[in-house]
Amino acid sequence: MFESIFLGIIQGLTEFLPISSSAHQRIAGEFFSHAQDPGARFTAITQIGTELAVLIFFRHDIKRILLAWINQNLRRQNLSSEEKQEARMGWLIIIGSVPIVILGYLGKSFIENDLRSLWLIASVMIIFGLILGWADHHGKKIRTLNDLNLPHGLMYGLAQSLALVPGVSRSGATIAMGRLLGYTREAALRYSFLLALPAVFGSGFYELKAALEDKTGVQLFSLTDTFIATTIAFFVGYAVIAWLLKFVQTKSFMPFIIYRVFLGSILLILLSQKVINP
């Protein structure tokens, strides 16, 4: 149970920071007594907890978007200009979710079995940390969510699909894309939060259904332990969202970039010295 509690805390702390929650869960597993990967299924299910935190934190925004989208597309009502903007955001979330859904479905087996090498994760942590640093430093700060359009939504979506590789970081990839497209840090972060909802919930509940049907737990963890980790991830994740939105108003992502490069470098050293297994 201690291990599931610890992994729940890690999930909550790292899901929204641009440092990759899946990479941290994979790394943490090597330092437990069994020294094994917690697995993609465990990671996907615990992400339900952090996405529930997004759902509750942004509940008013999500309610406005959902109602406007329904009124426009199902009820065929006339909308105010503000409501049209909300309905448009609903379409952009749907469109931006398409790339990761398609790639995740087509590459499921490859992602779960071939992309969880610690050598790959360490390298990706460093490389995408540097990419995020460059994008954050050189990106303009002129666009808000009102400027979001279809091409940008698709580009955000393609960036999000890179997070299928542990170590990239879904939030890191989408934030980097947003900064390259000229969006403010807060705008890039907010869309990143909303964009994750369909894909992460879909993946999480798909894996939860599979775990319940298997009746064998979630690889190394029982369903009870997984539920505990998911619950902890929810509470920790909620606190991180509140903190991060305030942080980006006055600070850059540089602390996270330094951390990514440092952790990736340490991991490469440990792997080369055979302290941990790849």
PDB file of C-alpha atoms in Angstrom:
ATOM      1  CA  MET A   1       0.000   0.000   0.000  1.00  0.00           C
ATOM      2  CA  PHE A   2       2.887   2.381   0.712  1.00  0.00           C
ATOM      3  CA  GLU A   3       4.015   2.099  -2.889  1.00  0.00           C
ATOM      4  CA  SER A   4       0.562   2.908  -4.262  1.00  0.00           C
ATOM      5  CA  ILE A   5       0.286   5.931  -1.937  1.00  0.00           C
ATOM      6  CA  PHE A   6       3.686   7.149  -3.071  1.00  0.00           C
ATOM      7  CA  LEU A   7       2.810   6.694  -6.750  1.00  0.00           C
ATOM      8  CA  GLY A   8      -0.473   8.535  -6.201  1.00  0.00           C
ATOM      9  CA  ILE A   9       1.434  11.492  -4.785  1.00  0.00           C
ATOM     10  CA  ILE A  10       3.851  11.375  -7.721  1.00  0.00           C
ATOM     11  CA  GLN A  11       0.959  11.299 -10.199  1.00  0.00           C
ATOM     12  CA  GLY A  12      -0.706  14.280  -8.559  1.00  0.00           C
ATOM     13  CA  LEU A  13       2.514  16.288  -8.391  1.00  0.00           C
ATOM     14  CA  THR A  14       3.758  15.589 -11.909  1.00  0.00           C
ATOM     15  CA  GLU A  15       0.679  15.312 -14.153  1.00  0.00           C
ATOM     16  CA  PHE A  16       0.287  19.044 -14.706  1.00  0.00           C
ATOM     17  CA  LEU A  17       3.878  20.169 -14.309  1.00  0.00           C
ATOM     18  CA  PRO A  18       5.793  19.838 -17.613  1.00  0.00           C
ATOM     19  CA  ILE A  19       7.978  17.010 -16.284  1.00  0.00           C
ATOM     20  CA  SER A  20       6.045  13.856 -17.327  1.00  0.00           C
ATOM     21  CA  SER A  21       4.023  11.876 -14.799  1.00  0.00           C
ATOM     22  CA  SER A  22       4.410   8.598 -16.717  1.00  0.00           C
ATOM     23  CA  ALA A  23       8.206   8.969 -16.660  1.00  0.00           C
ATOM     24  CA  HIS A  24       8.219   9.584 -12.914  1.00  0.00           C
ATOM     25  CA  GLN A  25       6.027   6.570 -12.222  1.00  0.00           C
ATOM     26  CA  ARG A  26       8.254   4.430 -14.427  1.00  0.00           C
ATOM     27  CA  ILE A  27      11.411   5.680 -12.668  1.00  0.00           C
ATOM     28  CA  ALA A  28       9.925   5.320  -9.173  1.00  0.00           C
ATOM     29  CA  GLY A  29       9.080   1.688  -9.842  1.00  0.00           C
ATOM     30  CA  GLU A  30      12.780   0.846 -10.161  1.00  0.00           C
ATOM     31  CA  PHE A  31      13.410   1.915  -6.567  1.00  0.00           C
ATOM     32  CA  PHE A  32      10.668  -0.193  -5.002  1.00  0.00           C
ATOM     33  CA  SER A  33      11.365  -3.622  -3.533  1.00  0.00           C
ATOM     34  CA  HIS A  34      10.151  -5.400  -6.669  1.00  0.00           C
ATOM     35  CA  ALA A  35      12.090  -2.988  -8.944  1.00  0.00           C
ATOM     36  CA  GLN A  36       9.530  -3.167 -11.732  1.00  0.00           C
ATOM     37  CA  ASP A  37       7.582  -0.851 -14.013  1.00  0.00           C
ATOM     38  CA  PRO A  38       4.147  -0.051 -12.466  1.00  0.00           C
ATOM     39  CA  GLY A  39       2.812  -0.394 -15.997  1.00  0.00           C
ATOM     40  CA  ALA A  40       0.927   1.705 -18.523  1.00  0.00           C
ATOM     41  CA  ARG A  41      -2.447   0.484 -17.207  1.00  0.00           C
ATOM     42  CA  PHE A  42      -1.738   1.661 -13.657  1.00  0.00           C
ATOM     43  CA  THR A  43      -0.554   5.028 -14.988  1.00  0.00           C
ATOM     44  CA  ALA A  44      -3.647   5.481 -17.167  1.00  0.00           C
ATOM     45  CA  ILE A  45      -6.061   4.650 -14.345  1.00  0.00           C
ATOM     46  CA  THR A  46      -4.402   6.948 -11.802  1.00  0.00           C
ATOM     47  CA  GLN A  47      -4.664   9.753 -14.362  1.00  0.00           C
ATOM     48  CA  ILE A  48      -8.431   9.562 -13.901  1.00  0.00           C
ATOM     49  CA  GLY A  49      -7.836  11.097 -10.482  1.00  0.00           C
ATOM     50  CA  THR A  50      -5.879  14.059 -11.792  1.00  0.00           C
ATOM     51  CA  GLU A  51      -8.374  14.663 -14.617  1.00  0.00           C
ATOM     52  CA  LEU A  52     -11.215  14.667 -12.096  1.00  0.00           C
ATOM     53  CA  ALA A  53      -9.288  17.465 -10.398  1.00  0.00           C
ATOM     54  CA  VAL A  54      -9.316  19.379 -13.710  1.00  0.00           C
ATOM     55  CA  LEU A  55     -13.033  18.697 -14.119  1.00  0.00           C
ATOM     56  CA  ILE A  56     -13.841  20.138 -10.701  1.00  0.00           C
ATOM     57  CA  PHE A  57     -11.359  23.020 -10.786  1.00  0.00           C
ATOM     58  CA  PHE A  58     -12.601  24.208 -14.197  1.00  0.00           C
ATOM     59  CA  ARG A  59     -16.211  23.108 -13.666  1.00  0.00           C
ATOM     60  CA  HIS A  60     -17.665  26.537 -14.443  1.00  0.00           C
ATOM     61  CA  ASP A  61     -15.639  26.892 -17.657  1.00  0.00           C
ATOM     62  CA  ILE A  62     -16.506  23.348 -18.713  1.00  0.00           C
ATOM     63  CA  LYS A  63     -20.212  23.882 -17.965  1.00  0.00           C
ATOM     64  CA  ARG A  64     -20.290  27.025 -20.130  1.00  0.00           C
ATOM     65  CA  ILE A  65     -18.453  25.292 -22.979  1.00  0.00           C
ATOM     66  CA  LEU A  66     -20.657  22.197 -22.834  1.00  0.00           C
ATOM     67  CA  LEU A  67     -23.956  24.104 -22.662  1.00  0.00           C
ATOM     68  CA  ALA A  68     -22.957  26.458 -25.479  1.00  0.00           C
ATOM     69  CA  TRP A  69     -21.863  23.545 -27.672  1.00  0.00           C
ATOM     70  CA  ILE A  70     -25.126  21.656 -27.022  1.00  0.00           C
ATOM     71  CA  ASN A  71     -27.253  24.752 -27.627  1.00  0.00           C
ATOM     72  CA  GLN A  72     -25.468  25.478 -30.894  1.00  0.00           C
ATOM     73  CA  ASN A  73     -25.175  22.000 -32.372  1.00  0.00           C
ATOM     74  CA  LEU A  74     -28.029  19.968 -30.885  1.00  0.00           C
ATOM     75  CA  ARG A  75     -30.693  22.495 -29.978  1.00  0.00           C
ATOM     76  CA  ARG A  76     -29.860  24.860 -32.860  1.00  0.00           C
ATOM     77  CA  GLN A  77     -30.350  27.945 -30.702  1.00  0.00           C
ATOM     78  CA  ASN A  78     -29.098  31.419 -31.494  1.00  0.00           C
ATOM     79  CA  LEU A  79     -26.124  32.278 -29.306  1.00  0.00           C
ATOM     80  CA  SER A  80     -24.545  35.485 -28.085  1.00  0.00           C
ATOM     81  CA  SER A  81     -21.023  36.274 -29.272  1.00  0.00           C
ATOM     82  CA  GLU A  82     -19.634  35.060 -25.944  1.00  0.00           C
ATOM     83  CA  GLU A  83     -21.594  31.805 -26.173  1.00  0.00           C
ATOM     84  CA  LYS A  84     -20.369  31.283 -29.735  1.00  0.00           C
ATOM     85  CA  GLN A  85     -16.819  31.573 -28.440  1.00  0.00           C
ATOM     86  CA  GLU A  86     -17.543  28.934 -25.800  1.00  0.00           C
ATOM     87  CA  ALA A  87     -19.110  26.596 -28.385  1.00  0.00           C
ATOM     88  CA  ARG A  88     -16.100  27.125 -30.615  1.00  0.00           C
ATOM     89  CA  MET A  89     -13.827  26.106 -27.751  1.00  0.00           C
ATOM     90  CA  GLY A  90     -15.837  22.900 -27.457  1.00  0.00           C
ATOM     91  CA  TRP A  91     -15.106  22.083 -31.099  1.00  0.00           C
ATOM     92  CA  LEU A  92     -11.433  22.920 -30.661  1.00  0.00           C
ATOM     93  CA  ILE A  93     -11.174  20.530 -27.702  1.00  0.00           C
ATOM     94  CA  ILE A  94     -12.805  17.780 -29.776  1.00  0.00           C
ATOM     95  CA  ILE A  95     -10.621  18.435 -32.828  1.00  0.00           C
ATOM     96  CA  GLY A  96      -7.455  18.728 -30.742  1.00  0.00           C
ATOM     97  CA  SER A  97      -8.187  15.332 -29.176  1.00  0.00           C
ATOM     98  CA  VAL A  98      -8.353  13.464 -32.495  1.00  0.00           C
ATOM     99  CA  PRO A  99      -4.583  12.917 -33.089  1.00  0.00           C
ATOM    100  CA  ILE A 100      -3.853  11.297 -29.714  1.00  0.00           C
ATOM    101  CA  VAL A 101      -6.966   9.102 -29.911  1.00  0.00           C
ATOM    102  CA  ILE A 102      -5.998   7.753 -33.342  1.00  0.00           C
ATOM    103  CA  LEU A 103      -2.300   7.300 -32.578  1.00  0.00           C
ATOM    104  CA  GLY A 104      -3.002   5.874 -29.129  1.00  0.00           C
ATOM    105  CA  TYR A 105      -5.394   3.303 -30.553  1.00  0.00           C
ATOM    106  CA  LEU A 106      -3.173   2.279 -33.467  1.00  0.00           C
ATOM    107  CA  GLY A 107       0.023   2.130 -31.413  1.00  0.00           C
ATOM    108  CA  LYS A 108      -1.336   0.797 -28.109  1.00  0.00           C
ATOM    109  CA  SER A 109       0.775  -2.367 -27.966  1.00  0.00           C
ATOM    110  CA  PHE A 110       3.939  -0.607 -29.125  1.00  0.00           C
ATOM    111  CA  ILE A 111       3.453   2.214 -26.621  1.00  0.00           C
ATOM    112  CA  GLU A 112       2.844  -0.120 -23.680  1.00  0.00           C
ATOM    113  CA  ASN A 113       5.733  -2.478 -24.424  1.00  0.00           C
ATOM    114  CA  ASP A 114       8.430  -0.717 -26.454  1.00  0.00           C
ATOM    115  CA  LEU A 115       8.399   2.904 -25.292  1.00  0.00           C
ATOM    116  CA  ARG A 116       8.974   2.373 -21.568  1.00  0.00           C
ATOM    117  CA  SER A 117      12.745   1.898 -21.678  1.00  0.00           C
ATOM    118  CA  LEU A 118      14.517   4.080 -19.117  1.00  0.00           C
ATOM    119  CA  TRP A 119      17.215   4.863 -21.687  1.00  0.00           C
ATOM    120  CA  LEU A 120      14.539   6.364 -23.924  1.00  0.00           C
ATOM    121  CA  ILE A 121      12.818   8.147 -21.049  1.00  0.00           C
ATOM    122  CA  ALA A 122      16.072   9.732 -19.825  1.00  0.00           C
ATOM    123  CA  SER A 123      16.956  10.959 -23.315  1.00  0.00           C
ATOM    124  CA  VAL A 124      13.470  12.308 -23.968  1.00  0.00           C
ATOM    125  CA  MET A 125      13.418  14.108 -20.605  1.00  0.00           C
ATOM    126  CA  ILE A 126      16.527  16.046 -21.617  1.00  0.00           C
ATOM    127  CA  ILE A 127      15.645  16.675 -25.267  1.00  0.00           C
ATOM    128  CA  PHE A 128      12.090  17.866 -24.689  1.00  0.00           C
ATOM    129  CA  GLY A 129      13.193  19.862 -21.667  1.00  0.00           C
ATOM    130  CA  LEU A 130      15.494  21.839 -23.951  1.00  0.00           C
ATOM    131  CA  ILE A 131      12.733  22.195 -26.559  1.00  0.00           C
ATOM    132  CA  LEU A 132      10.348  23.561 -23.929  1.00  0.00           C
ATOM    133  CA  GLY A 133      13.032  25.954 -22.714  1.00  0.00           C
ATOM    134  CA  TRP A 134      13.648  27.288 -26.209  1.00  0.00           C
ATOM    135  CA  ALA A 135       9.929  27.626 -26.951  1.00  0.00           C
ATOM    136  CA  ASP A 136       9.189  29.359 -23.661  1.00  0.00           C
ATOM    137  CA  HIS A 137      12.063  31.804 -24.070  1.00  0.00           C
ATOM    138  CA  HIS A 138      11.483  32.684 -27.725  1.00  0.00           C
ATOM    139  CA  GLY A 139       7.690  32.419 -27.835  1.00  0.00           C
ATOM    140  CA  LYS A 140       5.719  35.640 -28.106  1.00  0.00           C
ATOM    141  CA  LYS A 141       3.160  36.555 -25.460  1.00  0.00           C
ATOM    142  CA  ILE A 142       0.400  38.070 -27.540  1.00  0.00           C
ATOM    143  CA  ARG A 143      -2.330  35.462 -28.077  1.00  0.00           C
ATOM    144  CA  THR A 144      -5.116  34.452 -25.693  1.00  0.00           C
ATOM    145  CA  LEU A 145      -7.632  31.605 -25.918  1.00  0.00           C
ATOM    146  CA  ASN A 146      -9.916  33.893 -27.946  1.00  0.00           C
ATOM    147  CA  ASP A 147      -7.302  33.711 -30.716  1.00  0.00           C
ATOM    148  CA  LEU A 148      -7.335  29.905 -30.854  1.00  0.00           C
ATOM    149  CA  ASN A 149      -8.320  28.591 -34.296  1.00  0.00           C
ATOM    150  CA  LEU A 150      -8.646  25.256 -36.095  1.00  0.00           C
ATOM    151  CA  PRO A 151      -5.036  24.962 -37.368  1.00  0.00           C
ATOM    152  CA  HIS A 152      -3.684  25.849 -33.938  1.00  0.00           C
ATOM    153  CA  GLY A 153      -6.049  23.365 -32.285  1.00  0.00           C
ATOM    154  CA  LEU A 154      -4.757  20.600 -34.546  1.00  0.00           C
ATOM    155  CA  MET A 155      -1.148  21.564 -33.848  1.00  0.00           C
ATOM    156  CA  TYR A 156      -1.861  21.468 -30.114  1.00  0.00           C
ATOM    157  CA  GLY A 157      -3.403  18.042 -30.665  1.00  0.00           C
ATOM    158  CA  LEU A 158      -0.367  16.737 -32.537  1.00  0.00           C
ATOM    159  CA  ALA A 159       1.855  18.026 -29.745  1.00  0.00           C
ATOM    160  CA  GLN A 160      -0.326  16.274 -27.169  1.00  0.00           C
ATOM    161  CA  SER A 161       0.065  12.981 -29.050  1.00  0.00           C
ATOM    162  CA  LEU A 162       3.825  13.132 -28.435  1.00  0.00           C
ATOM    163  CA  ALA A 163       3.013  12.470 -24.778  1.00  0.00           C
ATOM    164  CA  LEU A 164       2.309   8.857 -25.715  1.00  0.00           C
ATOM    165  CA  VAL A 165       6.077   8.560 -25.272  1.00  0.00           C
ATOM    166  CA  PRO A 166       6.878   8.544 -21.524  1.00  0.00           C
ATOM    167  CA  GLY A 167       9.198  11.418 -20.701  1.00  0.00           C
ATOM    168  CA  VAL A 168       7.751  13.912 -23.161  1.00  0.00           C
ATOM    169  CA  SER A 169       5.033  15.259 -20.814  1.00  0.00           C
ATOM    170  CA  ARG A 170       1.598  15.987 -22.228  1.00  0.00           C
ATOM    171  CA  SER A 171       1.441  19.385 -20.560  1.00  0.00           C
ATOM    172  CA  GLY A 172       5.033  20.133 -21.568  1.00  0.00           C
ATOM    173  CA  ALA A 173       4.425  19.300 -25.234  1.00  0.00           C
ATOM    174  CA  THR A 174       1.202  21.302 -25.487  1.00  0.00           C
ATOM    175  CA  ILE A 175       2.638  24.256 -23.577  1.00  0.00           C
ATOM    176  CA  ALA A 176       5.698  24.284 -25.844  1.00  0.00           C
ATOM    177  CA  MET A 177       3.449  24.266 -28.917  1.00  0.00           C
ATOM    178  CA  GLY A 178       1.328  27.047 -27.466  1.00  0.00           C
ATOM    179  CA  ARG A 179       4.364  29.191 -26.748  1.00  0.00           C
ATOM    180  CA  LEU A 180       5.708  28.597 -30.278  1.00  0.00           C
ATOM    181  CA  LEU A 181       2.337  29.719 -31.654  1.00  0.00           C
ATOM    182  CA  GLY A 182       2.536  32.920 -29.619  1.00  0.00           C
ATOM    183  CA  TYR A 183       0.116  32.182 -26.774  1.00  0.00           C
ATOM    184  CA  THR A 184       0.667  33.491 -23.278  1.00  0.00           C
ATOM    185  CA  ARG A 185       1.811  30.974 -20.685  1.00  0.00           C
ATOM    186  CA  GLU A 186      -1.543  31.078 -18.916  1.00  0.00           C
ATOM    187  CA  ALA A 187      -3.515  30.612 -22.158  1.00  0.00           C
ATOM    188  CA  ALA A 188      -1.306  27.721 -23.254  1.00  0.00           C
ATOM    189  CA  LEU A 189      -1.687  26.098 -19.844  1.00  0.00           C
ATOM    190  CA  ARG A 190      -5.468  26.496 -19.664  1.00  0.00           C
ATOM    191  CA  TYR A 191      -6.040  24.961 -23.090  1.00  0.00           C
ATOM    192  CA  SER A 192      -3.630  22.181 -22.156  1.00  0.00           C
ATOM    193  CA  PHE A 193      -5.798  21.369 -19.115  1.00  0.00           C
ATOM    194  CA  LEU A 194      -9.039  21.321 -21.119  1.00  0.00           C
ATOM    195  CA  LEU A 195      -7.575  19.460 -24.087  1.00  0.00           C
ATOM    196  CA  ALA A 196      -6.472  16.565 -21.891  1.00  0.00           C
ATOM    197  CA  LEU A 197      -9.956  15.731 -20.614  1.00  0.00           C
ATOM    198  CA  PRO A 198     -11.350  13.599 -23.496  1.00  0.00           C
ATOM    199  CA  ALA A 199      -8.164  11.645 -24.215  1.00  0.00           C
ATOM    200  CA  VAL A 200      -7.061  11.005 -20.634  1.00  0.00           C
ATOM    201  CA  PHE A 201     -10.531  10.076 -19.394  1.00  0.00           C
ATOM    202  CA  GLY A 202     -11.001   7.830 -22.426  1.00  0.00           C
ATOM    203  CA  SER A 203      -7.701   6.048 -21.869  1.00  0.00           C
ATOM    204  CA  GLY A 204      -8.193   5.798 -18.114  1.00  0.00           C
ATOM    205  CA  PHE A 205     -11.689   4.328 -18.219  1.00  0.00           C
ATOM    206  CA  TYR A 206     -10.708   1.970 -21.042  1.00  0.00           C
ATOM    207  CA  GLU A 207      -7.894   0.562 -18.902  1.00  0.00           C
ATOM    208  CA  LEU A 208     -10.125   0.497 -15.812  1.00  0.00           C
ATOM    209  CA  LYS A 209     -12.712  -1.541 -17.713  1.00  0.00           C
ATOM    210  CA  ALA A 210      -9.990  -3.947 -18.847  1.00  0.00           C
ATOM    211  CA  ALA A 211      -8.690  -4.282 -15.277  1.00  0.00           C
ATOM    212  CA  LEU A 212     -12.165  -5.022 -13.921  1.00  0.00           C
ATOM    213  CA  GLU A 213     -12.748  -7.634 -16.604  1.00  0.00           C
ATOM    214  CA  ASP A 214      -9.374  -9.290 -15.951  1.00  0.00           C
ATOM    215  CA  LYS A 215     -10.107  -9.481 -12.202  1.00  0.00           C
ATOM    216  CA  THR A 216      -6.371  -9.820 -11.625  1.00  0.00           C
ATOM    217  CA  GLY A 217      -5.584  -6.287 -10.514  1.00  0.00           C
ATOM    218  CA  VAL A 218      -3.434  -3.808 -12.376  1.00  0.00           C
ATOM    219  CA  GLN A 219      -0.218  -5.717 -13.069  1.00  0.00           C
ATOM    220  CA  LEU A 220       1.766  -5.125  -9.859  1.00  0.00           C
ATOM    221  CA  PHE A 221      -1.076  -3.518  -7.901  1.00  0.00           C
ATOM    222  CA  SER A 222      -4.488  -4.651  -6.719  1.00  0.00           C
ATOM    223  CA  LEU A 223      -7.574  -2.689  -7.724  1.00  0.00           C
ATOM    224  CA  THR A 224      -7.821  -1.417  -4.139  1.00  0.00           C
ATOM    225  CA  ASP A 225      -4.260  -0.072  -4.211  1.00  0.00           C
ATOM    226  CA  THR A 226      -4.907   1.493  -7.611  1.00  0.00           C
ATOM    227  CA  PHE A 227      -8.048   3.188  -6.263  1.00  0.00           C
ATOM    228  CA  ILE A 228      -6.051   4.572  -3.320  1.00  0.00           C
ATOM    229  CA  ALA A 229      -3.387   5.943  -5.679  1.00  0.00           C
ATOM    230  CA  THR A 230      -6.064   7.497  -7.916  1.00  0.00           C
ATOM    231  CA  THR A 231      -7.791   9.178  -4.967  1.00  0.00           C
ATOM    232  CA  ILE A 232      -4.545  10.636  -3.657  1.00  0.00           C
ATOM    233  CA  ALA A 233      -3.663  11.829  -7.165  1.00  0.00           C
ATOM    234  CA  PHE A 234      -6.959  13.743  -7.262  1.00  0.00           C
ATOM    235  CA  PHE A 235      -6.314  15.757  -4.098  1.00  0.00           C
ATOM    236  CA  VAL A 236      -2.648  16.443  -4.824  1.00  0.00           C
ATOM    237  CA  GLY A 237      -3.421  17.283  -8.455  1.00  0.00           C
ATOM    238  CA  TYR A 238      -6.093  19.806  -7.475  1.00  0.00           C
ATOM    239  CA  ALA A 239      -3.607  21.674  -5.282  1.00  0.00           C
ATOM    240  CA  VAL A 240      -1.002  21.643  -8.060  1.00  0.00           C
ATOM    241  CA  ILE A 241      -3.454  23.152 -10.583  1.00  0.00           C
ATOM    242  CA  ALA A 242      -4.227  26.065  -8.259  1.00  0.00           C
ATOM    243  CA  TRP A 243      -0.541  26.661  -7.580  1.00  0.00           C
ATOM    244  CA  LEU A 244       0.622  26.347 -11.192  1.00  0.00           C
ATOM    245  CA  LEU A 245      -1.921  28.814 -12.603  1.00  0.00           C
ATOM    246  CA  LYS A 246      -0.632  31.441 -10.169  1.00  0.00           C
ATOM    247  CA  PHE A 247       2.999  30.512 -10.812  1.00  0.00           C
ATOM    248  CA  VAL A 248       2.878  31.054 -14.590  1.00  0.00           C
ATOM    249  CA  GLN A 249       1.442  34.548 -14.194  1.00  0.00           C
ATOM    250  CA  THR A 250       4.818  35.844 -13.059  1.00  0.00           C
ATOM    251  CA  LYS A 251       7.361  33.060 -13.667  1.00  0.00           C
ATOM    252  CA  SER A 252       8.784  31.134 -16.614  1.00  0.00           C
ATOM    253  CA  PHE A 253       9.055  27.358 -16.948  1.00  0.00           C
ATOM    254  CA  MET A 254      12.823  27.454 -16.407  1.00  0.00           C
ATOM    255  CA  PRO A 255      12.791  25.626 -13.017  1.00  0.00           C
ATOM    256  CA  PHE A 256      11.049  22.670 -14.655  1.00  0.00           C
ATOM    257  CA  ILE A 257      13.443  22.707 -17.603  1.00  0.00           C
ATOM    258  CA  ILE A 258      16.460  22.583 -15.289  1.00  0.00           C
ATOM    259  CA  TYR A 259      14.827  19.768 -13.330  1.00  0.00           C
ATOM    260  CA  ARG A 260      14.130  17.736 -16.485  1.00  0.00           C
ATOM    261  CA  VAL A 261      17.707  18.018 -17.725  1.00  0.00           C
ATOM    262  CA  PHE A 262      19.099  17.222 -14.267  1.00  0.00           C
ATOM    263  CA  LEU A 263      16.870  14.181 -13.735  1.00  0.00           C
ATOM    264  CA  GLY A 264      17.513  12.875 -17.244  1.00  0.00           C
ATOM    265  CA  SER A 265      21.270  13.223 -16.762  1.00  0.00           C
ATOM    266  CA  ILE A 266      21.209  11.462 -13.370  1.00  0.00           C
ATOM    267  CA  LEU A 267      19.136   8.684 -14.874  1.00  0.00           C
ATOM    268  CA  LEU A 268      21.623   8.187 -17.716  1.00  0.00           C
ATOM    269  CA  ILE A 269      24.465   7.950 -15.192  1.00  0.00           C
ATOM    270  CA  LEU A 270      22.590   5.381 -13.080  1.00  0.00           C
ATOM    271  CA  LEU A 271      21.795   3.334 -16.176  1.00  0.00           C
ATOM    272  CA  SER A 272      25.363   3.441 -17.493  1.00  0.00           C
ATOM    273  CA  GLN A 273      26.666   2.322 -14.075  1.00  0.00           C
ATOM    274  CA  LYS A 274      24.034  -0.458 -13.989  1.00  0.00           C
ATOM    275  CA  VAL A 275      22.639   0.850 -10.701  1.00  0.00           C
ATOM    276  CA  ILE A 276      19.158   0.423 -12.174  1.00  0.00           C
ATOM    277  CA  ASN A 277      17.887  -1.726 -15.015  1.00  0.00           C
ATOM    278  CA  PRO A 278      16.636  -0.178 -18.245  1.00  0.00           C
TER     279      PRO A 278
END
